[in-house]
Coordinates of C-alpha atoms and ligand atoms in Angstrom, one line a residue:
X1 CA 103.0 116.2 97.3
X2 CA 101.7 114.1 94.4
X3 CA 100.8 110.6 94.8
X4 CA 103.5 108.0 92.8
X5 CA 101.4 105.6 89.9
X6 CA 104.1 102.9 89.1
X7 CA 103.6 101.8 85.7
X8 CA 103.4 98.0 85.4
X9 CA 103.8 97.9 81.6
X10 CA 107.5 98.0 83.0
X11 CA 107.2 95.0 85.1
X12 CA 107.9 91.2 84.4
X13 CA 105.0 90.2 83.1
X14 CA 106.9 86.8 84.5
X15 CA 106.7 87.8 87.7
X16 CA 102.9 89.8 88.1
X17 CA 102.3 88.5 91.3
X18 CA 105.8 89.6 92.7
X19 CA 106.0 93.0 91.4
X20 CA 102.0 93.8 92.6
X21 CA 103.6 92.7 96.2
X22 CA 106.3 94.8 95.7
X23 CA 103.9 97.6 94.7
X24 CA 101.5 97.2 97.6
X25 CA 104.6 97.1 100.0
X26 CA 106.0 100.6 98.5
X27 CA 105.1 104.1 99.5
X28 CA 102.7 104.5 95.5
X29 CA 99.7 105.2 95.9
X30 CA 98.1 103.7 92.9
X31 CA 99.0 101.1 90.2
X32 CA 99.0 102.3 86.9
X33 CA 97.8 99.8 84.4
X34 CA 98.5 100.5 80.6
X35 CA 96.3 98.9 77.7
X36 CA 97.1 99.1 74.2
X37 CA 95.2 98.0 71.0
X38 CA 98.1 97.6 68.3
X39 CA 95.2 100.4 66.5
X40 CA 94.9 103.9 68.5
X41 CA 98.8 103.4 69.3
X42 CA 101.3 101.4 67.2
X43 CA 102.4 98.7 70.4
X44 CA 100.2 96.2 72.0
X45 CA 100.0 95.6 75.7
X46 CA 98.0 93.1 77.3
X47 CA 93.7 93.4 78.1
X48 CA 91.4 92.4 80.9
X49 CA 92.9 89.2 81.9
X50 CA 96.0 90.3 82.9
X51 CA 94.1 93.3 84.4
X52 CA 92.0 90.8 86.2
X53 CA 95.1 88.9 87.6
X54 CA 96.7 92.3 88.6
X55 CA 93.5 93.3 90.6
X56 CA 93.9 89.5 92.5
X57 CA 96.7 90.5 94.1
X58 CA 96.9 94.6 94.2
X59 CA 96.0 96.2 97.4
X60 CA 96.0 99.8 95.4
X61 CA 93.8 101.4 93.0
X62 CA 94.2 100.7 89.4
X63 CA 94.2 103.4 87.4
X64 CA 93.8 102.0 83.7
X65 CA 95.0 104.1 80.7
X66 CA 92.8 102.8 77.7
X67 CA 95.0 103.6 74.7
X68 CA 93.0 101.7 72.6
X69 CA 90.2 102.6 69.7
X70 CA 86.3 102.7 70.8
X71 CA 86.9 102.3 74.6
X72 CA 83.3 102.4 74.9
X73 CA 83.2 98.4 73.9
X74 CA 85.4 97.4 76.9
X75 CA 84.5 100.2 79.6
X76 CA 82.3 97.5 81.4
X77 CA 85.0 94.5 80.7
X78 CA 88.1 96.7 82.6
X79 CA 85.8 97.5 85.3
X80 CA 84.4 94.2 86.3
X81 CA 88.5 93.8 85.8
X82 CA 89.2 95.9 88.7
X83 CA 89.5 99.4 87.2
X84 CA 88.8 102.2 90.0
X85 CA 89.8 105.0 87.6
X86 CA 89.0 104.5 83.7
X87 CA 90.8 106.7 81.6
X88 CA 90.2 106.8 77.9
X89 CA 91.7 109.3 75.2
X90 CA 90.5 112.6 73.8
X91 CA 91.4 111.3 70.8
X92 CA 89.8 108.7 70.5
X93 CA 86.6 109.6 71.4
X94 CA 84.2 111.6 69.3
X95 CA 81.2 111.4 71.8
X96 CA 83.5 112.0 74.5
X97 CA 80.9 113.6 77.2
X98 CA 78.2 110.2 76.3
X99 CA 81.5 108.0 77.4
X100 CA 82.2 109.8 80.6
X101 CA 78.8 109.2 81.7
X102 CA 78.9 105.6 80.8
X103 CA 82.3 105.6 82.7
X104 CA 80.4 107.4 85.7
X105 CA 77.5 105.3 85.4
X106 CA 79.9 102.2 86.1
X107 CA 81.1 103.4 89.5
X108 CA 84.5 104.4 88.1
X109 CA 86.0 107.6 88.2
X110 CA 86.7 109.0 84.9
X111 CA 90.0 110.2 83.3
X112 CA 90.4 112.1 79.8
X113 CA 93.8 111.5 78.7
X114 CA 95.6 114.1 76.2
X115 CA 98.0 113.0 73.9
X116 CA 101.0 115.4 73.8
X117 CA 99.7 117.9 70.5
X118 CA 96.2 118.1 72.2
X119 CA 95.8 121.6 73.9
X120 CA 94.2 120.9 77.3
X121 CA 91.7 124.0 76.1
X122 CA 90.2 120.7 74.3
X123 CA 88.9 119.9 77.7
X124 CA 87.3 123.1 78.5
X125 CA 83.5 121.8 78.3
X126 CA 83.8 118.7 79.8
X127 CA 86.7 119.5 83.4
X128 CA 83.5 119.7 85.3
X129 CA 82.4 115.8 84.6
X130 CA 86.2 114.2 85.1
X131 CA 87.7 113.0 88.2
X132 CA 91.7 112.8 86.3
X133 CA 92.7 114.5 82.8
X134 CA 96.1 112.5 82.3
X135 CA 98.4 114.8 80.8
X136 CA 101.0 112.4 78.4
X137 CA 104.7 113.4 78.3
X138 CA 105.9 110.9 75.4
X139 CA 103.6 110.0 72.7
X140 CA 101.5 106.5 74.2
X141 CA 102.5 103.2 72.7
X142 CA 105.8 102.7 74.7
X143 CA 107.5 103.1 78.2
X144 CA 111.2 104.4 78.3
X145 CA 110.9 107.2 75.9
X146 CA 112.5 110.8 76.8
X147 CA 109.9 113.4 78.7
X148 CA 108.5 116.3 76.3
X149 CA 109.8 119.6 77.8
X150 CA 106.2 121.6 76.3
X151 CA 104.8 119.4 79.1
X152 CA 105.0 121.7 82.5
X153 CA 103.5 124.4 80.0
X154 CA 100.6 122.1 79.6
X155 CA 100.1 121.5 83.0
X156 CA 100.4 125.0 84.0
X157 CA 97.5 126.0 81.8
X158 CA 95.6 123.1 83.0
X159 CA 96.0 124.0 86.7
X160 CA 94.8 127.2 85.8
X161 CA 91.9 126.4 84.3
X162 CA 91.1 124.6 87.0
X163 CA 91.9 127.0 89.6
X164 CA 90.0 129.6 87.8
X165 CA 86.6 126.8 87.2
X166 CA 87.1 125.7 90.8
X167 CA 87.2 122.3 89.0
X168 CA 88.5 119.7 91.5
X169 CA 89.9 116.7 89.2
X170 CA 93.5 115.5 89.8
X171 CA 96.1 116.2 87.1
X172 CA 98.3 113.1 86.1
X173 CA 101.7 113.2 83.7
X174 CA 102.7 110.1 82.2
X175 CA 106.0 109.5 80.2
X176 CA 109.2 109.9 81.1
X177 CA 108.9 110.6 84.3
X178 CA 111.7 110.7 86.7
X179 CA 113.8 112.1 90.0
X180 CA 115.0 115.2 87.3
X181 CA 111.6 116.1 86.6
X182 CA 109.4 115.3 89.3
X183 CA 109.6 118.3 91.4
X184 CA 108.9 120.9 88.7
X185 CA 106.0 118.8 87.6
X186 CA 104.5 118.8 91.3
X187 CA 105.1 122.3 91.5
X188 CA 103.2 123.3 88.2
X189 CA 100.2 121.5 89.6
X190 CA 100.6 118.0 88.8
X191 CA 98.7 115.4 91.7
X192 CA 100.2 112.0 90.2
X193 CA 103.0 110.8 88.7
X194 CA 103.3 107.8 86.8
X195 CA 106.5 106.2 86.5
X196 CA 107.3 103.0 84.4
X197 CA 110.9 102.1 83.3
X198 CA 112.3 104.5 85.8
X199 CA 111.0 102.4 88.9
X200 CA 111.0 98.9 87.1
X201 CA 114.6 99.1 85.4
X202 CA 116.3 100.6 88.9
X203 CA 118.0 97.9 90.9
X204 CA 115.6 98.9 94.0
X205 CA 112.5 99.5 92.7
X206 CA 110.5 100.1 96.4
X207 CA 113.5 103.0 96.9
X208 CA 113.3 104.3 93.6
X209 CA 109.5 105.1 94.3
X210 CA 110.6 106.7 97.6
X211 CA 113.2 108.7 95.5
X212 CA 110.2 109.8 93.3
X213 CA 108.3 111.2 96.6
X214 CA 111.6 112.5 98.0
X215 CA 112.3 114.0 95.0
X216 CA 109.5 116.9 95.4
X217 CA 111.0 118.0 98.6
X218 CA 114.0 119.3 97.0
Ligands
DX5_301 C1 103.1 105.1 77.5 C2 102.3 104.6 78.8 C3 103.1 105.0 80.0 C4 104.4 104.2 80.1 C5 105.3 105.1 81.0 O1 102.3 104.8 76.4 O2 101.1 105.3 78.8 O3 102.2 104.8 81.2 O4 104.2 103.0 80.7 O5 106.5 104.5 81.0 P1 107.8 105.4 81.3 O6 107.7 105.9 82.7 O7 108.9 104.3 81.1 O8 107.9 106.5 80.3
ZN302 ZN1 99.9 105.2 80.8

């Protein structure tokens, strides 16, 4: 069954400290933690203050999602922040194996994430050296968009060529994700699922993430 990332771009940035309580007391397994630069994506999030303040209080892992131009600048920032898992984009890297090794070379476990008209074949040289290749299902910038249907293909292909490398890295979808979809994902290979708008707009947030586990049952 794959492990729930509740998105905390969806939370009230009022409320932090609630909603990373609320987090710690639900059945996720991680806390998802979404950075953008108003540059590499057109929306801007928050940076390693507000990461730093998450960490204070979360009993999870964070698994940050750098959507943000020349990750390499802040790699050691988000980390002293209280990244476990540092995942930076494909596309935004052009020396992409030199920052996985400076990721690795932190202590953190690093992601590649795809964007959704990257092939994973992109990845093919570099599966070996990553701990998470985030598949996205919306294009990054914003939570509450509609899930890309091309997606389980993607993840399909991924899972093979992982299968076939005897690769072990966990495969993550992000965008969109809900109770409709969550089951097909898991079954095409996916190991977490992050969920933003879906968990944080529901009336009963700590249920809906139990729906989301549930969910893959069916
Ligand atoms: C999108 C972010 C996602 C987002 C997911 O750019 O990377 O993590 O928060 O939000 P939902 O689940 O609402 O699509
Ligand atoms: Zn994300």
């Amino acid at each position: 069954m794959a492990g729930i990332a509740p998105s905390i771009l969806a939370a009230d940035f009022a409320n932090l400290q609630r909603d990373v309580e609320m987090l710690n007391a639900s059945v996720a397994e991680y806390i998802h933690v979404d950075v953008m630069d108003g540059m590499f994506v057109p929306n801007i999030s928050f940076g390693m203050p507000v990461c730093e303040a998450i960490n204070r209080y979360a009993k999870k892992p964070l698994d940050v999602h750098l959507m943000i131009e020349q990750p390499d600048r802040y790699l050691e920032a988000f980390k002293n922040a209280g990244a476990t898992g540092l995942t930076v984009h494909y596309e935004a890297c052009p020396h992409l194996h030199r920052t996985v090794q400076h990721i690795k070379e932190l202590g953190a476990l690093p992601g590649v994430a795809l964007n959704p008209h990257t092939p994973v074949e992109a990845l093919s040289e570099i599966l070996g050296d990553l701990s998470l290749v985030l598949i996205m299902s919306v294009n990054p910038g914003f939570g509450g968009q509609k899930f890309i249907e091309n997606t389980y293909k993607k993840v399909a292909k991924l899972n093979e060529m992982r299968k076939n490398g005897g690769y072990n890295f966990k495969i993550e979808i992000d965008g969109g994700v809900n109770v409709n979809n969550a089951a097909a994902l898991t079954r095409e290979g996916a190991d977490i699922l992050v969920a933003g708008s879906f968990v944080f707009s529901s009336g009963n947030p700590l249920q809906t993430i139990q729906d989301l586990k549930n969910a893959q049952e069916l």
